Every structure is written in structure tokens, then in C-alpha cells.
Amino acid sequence: MGKKYIIALDQGTTSSRTVLFDDTGKICGISQKETEQIYPKHGWVEQNAVEIYQSQLETLHNVIRENNVDAADILGIGITNQRETTVLWNKNTGEPVYNAIVWQDVRTSKLCKELKADATLNAYVRDNTGLVIDSYFSATKIKWILDNVPKAKALNEKGSLLFGTVDTWLLWNLTKGKVHATDYSNASRTMIYNIKDLEWDKNMLDRLGIPESMLPEVKPSCFHFGNFTFDDHVIPLSGMAGDQQAALFGQACFKKGETKNTYGTGCFLLMNTGKKPKFSANGLLTTIAWGLDGEVQYALEGSVLIAGAAIQWLRDGLQLIDHAKDSEYFAEQVIGDSNVYVVPAFAGLGAPYWDMDARGSIFGLTRDTGKNHLIKATLESLAYRSKDLILAMEEDSGVKLAALKVDGGACANNYLMQFQAGILGTRVERAEIIESTALGAAYLAGIGVGLWKKEDILKNRKIQKEFHPVMEEAKRDKLYATWKKAVSRSMDWED
Ligand SMILES: Nc1ncnc2c1ncn2[C@@H]1O[C@H](COP(=O)(O)OP(=O)(O)O)[C@@H](O)[C@H]1O
Ligand SMILES: O=P(O)(O)OC[C@H](O)CO
């Protein structure tokens, strides 16, 4: 029997990627296409929903053609995606009524501040959706389109309007308008899904004036969602999860307490908290990790909104480096501590600080500070912010991390990973496949078609490199205390 394949569609914030895996879980091919980011106004971030689908489809075609794969040998397709990003479209024509409003878009922050003033609502949102009221999530983005786009209002009145996050939008198009569905992990990022009752939350829908008729059906993450036809072959769409939950799955964090940190544009730290939702006292989010084997698993999540994006700023904004990977070399040129701190609060600070008015800051400059110090401090800021989240997570869960599993583009940086281990005092394990998001989606799809079991995934997980903490405790404490001082001074900046 020839080789069989599973395909992962990974629709990220800045690009669409399709990854081809063989039946042993090895990557055989990748095709990637960047997508345009549209910034119509200060704080607004949009994308063209048609381009999102077309670019994804193009990379899917490319990966099949470039690797001479016979479509008959593709057993299943998994979808993973940037989460929260909101698309509304005409049910009859499939035409979007407005651009996709991206998760980073803060146009609804005024509305969110008004909602936040209601203490009962704050508690309700946390206890039922697992989230904090914030423009990050889909709910107020849907409301904004309903209130501001005349075409949406008209279609809504006729019952001809559909909502979806990017997974749902791709699924709808891949199945030629036959399937309108999402999975638990994506639904749990909308702020209108009740993560305890596993249904759309009627109170939130009423409060925001969102009709339930426009919402997708919510399914487990391993499920036969529909079919995609390629060269007359019917391929099942058999797995789906939001990108950060997919990475948790790809890193085989199946047990309570297992945690991964993905270092991409942002950094997303997720801990599996088992079969019951765990609520945070430190501003972390409670989210659904996945639905599988007739049950759901929950996770605690904390995010660093600007992580790899700060390295892009060194490259494109300050032009201190030509390539992101060069940051490792320059950071290593600094002998000893630089005593410079960069707080990457370009878009405020998330958990555990939650300060929308914090701003990016640099501290500790002296006459001998040079480019290498800034690069080193920017890399270190990703590790400090991750430590902030890990401490919050350990306090919430009562679980002390034995090791941190890492993945994502920026975890390729050895300086950053060694510093991360040092500042945590914990071993860091870099996965062999740092494309854990795509891997997780492939695993879900493979399980969905009966190719793999969870045990195969556990066996398949390989560590490419371990980083052991060598930093002395006294030094760790001193550096981290200074970091906290830097954070406190970057807060409450914007009026
Ligand atoms: N070797 C490196 N050192 C530091 N940062 C890196 C390195 N390689 C990539 N990055 C950063 O990681 C990000 C890309 O990682 P990726 O996982 O592809 O992100 P995403 O899925 O969010 O697009 C970019 O922001 C880039 O600046
Ligand atoms: O596309 P990424 O990798 O930046 O991930 C975005 C997250 O899903 C946003 O919640």
C-alpha cells in the first residue's frame, strides 16, 4: 500500500498555510501565502474574507500539486485558524457583508468599557463564557456589523445572514455552502457560547441583540464536518480546532496540568485543566481545549499580545536586524547582563495586568547602551511576559510546572529558550515539529478518520532540544523583580 496523507489547513493572522503530513505524522510539504492586513482607522484591523479563503485554497492546491500527491491518498483534512476573527455573509450568495474583523481590532472597546461597568454582567461573562469582556472576542464585533452595515441589517431581517469565525467560513466555502458549523474550541472564543452548558448563551445573545439563527452548529473537534472534492475525489473534513488549542493537542498535552507555550506573533500559554472548567483569580481565560471521545476538555489560557511581533518591530520598525533569526546572534554579543528592559506593551498589557493604557517602554538606558542590548532586552521580554503568565497559571491551578513545552516560530531562538529556562527555573522542551498548530489539526483529522489514536500521538511526540536552567536563584529573583518594576512604570501611560 502506498503512502497515505493527512492535510492541515492553518489559517493564521498573517498567512494561510497548508501542511502535508504522511501517515506517520511527518511533514512532507508546506505551502504558504501571506494575507493582506487592512488598517482603515486607528485601532481597526480587517482582512478580506474572500482573500482568506482563496489564499487557503491556493496553498491547498499547491501542496497537492508540488508534492505529486494523488488526491485519493488524502485520508482527511483538518482545519485550524486564527480565532475570534469575525465574518458575516449572505446565506444565499455566500458573499461577505463586510471585511473580516480581526481579533486584534479594538473598535468596540468603548462598548466593552460600557458593558464592563455592569458588575453582574462581568461575573456572568466570566462564569459562563470563561472570558473577560473585551473587544478581542467575536461578540461585540458581530454587534458592530449588525449595527453599522446596512446590508447586514437587511439580510438579518430576512433571516439570510450567517456568522462564522474563520474555521466556519473556510468550511462553508470548502463544502460549497452546504455546511455551517464550528467546533467547541472556536465557539468558546466568541463570548456568546456557554462553556458549561455547551450551547449558545441566550442571555448574551439577548443582551447584544444577536439572533441565534445566524450562528453555526457546534460540533466536537473530531467530527465528519463535511467533504471537500478535489480531482473528483471526496476528502472528509474530519478535524477542527482554534490554532492555540490545536497546538496544545499537537504537543500531546492530554493530561490535566500539561502546558504549552506557542511563540508566534503573540505568545499563547495554555494549560489543560481536565474535564471541568477552571476559573482564574488572575485574569486568565477559561476556554474549551477540544471536544473528543464524547466529552470536552478545558484549558486555562494567557496571552502575550506582542511577542514575535516585537522582533518584527526590531527588523522592520527599527531596522536593527535583517532577519528575525539574527536576533539570537546579536543578543549573544552582549557580555553579562545588559540591565536594559523592554516592556512590549505596544497594544496594552493582557493577563495578569489587563491594562489597555499601558504602552511599550524601554528602561535602564545608559551611555553605553547599543543595538545589541536592545535586541537582547526585546527577546528577554518574551520570556518575562511568559513567566508572568506561568506564575498566574500555577497560582490558579495549584500545579507547579515540571517542564514547559514550547513551539511556534520564535522558539527556534536558542538564546530566548535558554533565558526562558533560566528565568523560570524550569526545564524547557522544544518540540521536534515546532509547527504544533498544524500538527494538532492533522492529528484531530487523523483521529477523525480512524488513522491514529491518542496513544500514537504520545509515542510520536519528540523533543528536539531541552534547555535546562543554569541561572542562580538570587540572580533570577533580582532580574524578575526589576522586570516587575519596569512593567509597573509602563502601565497607565495613555490618557
Ligand atoms: N529565530 C527567531 N527568533 C526570534 N523570533 C523569531 C524567530 N523566527 C521567527 N520569529 C518570530 O516569530 C514569528 C513567526 O512565528 P510563527 O509561528 O510563524 O507565527 P504566526 O503563526 O503567529 O504567524 C514572527 O513574529 C517572527 O518575528
Ligand atoms: O494567527 P496567530 O498564530 O497569530 O494566532 C492568533 C490567535 O488565535 C488569536 O487568538
Coordinates of C-alpha atoms in Angstrom, one line a residue, residues 2 51 70 73 90 128 157 163 195 205 231 273 285 337 388 401 404:
G2 CA 1.4 3.4 -0.9
E51 CA -8.9 36.5 0.1
D70 CA -2.8 11.6 -5.6
D73 CA -4.4 9.1 -0.9
N90 CA -25.2 36.3 2.8
N128 CA -20.5 31.3 31.6
E157 CA -34.3 40.9 9.0
F163 CA -21.9 34.4 11.2
I195 CA -18.9 26.7 28.0
L205 CA -27.4 36.9 22.7
D231 CA -9.9 15.9 -8.8
T273 CA -7.3 21.7 33.2
L285 CA -9.2 32.9 30.4
D337 CA 23.6 41.4 31.9
D388 CA 4.1 36.5 34.3
L401 CA 5.2 23.2 36.1
L404 CA 7.4 23.9 29.7

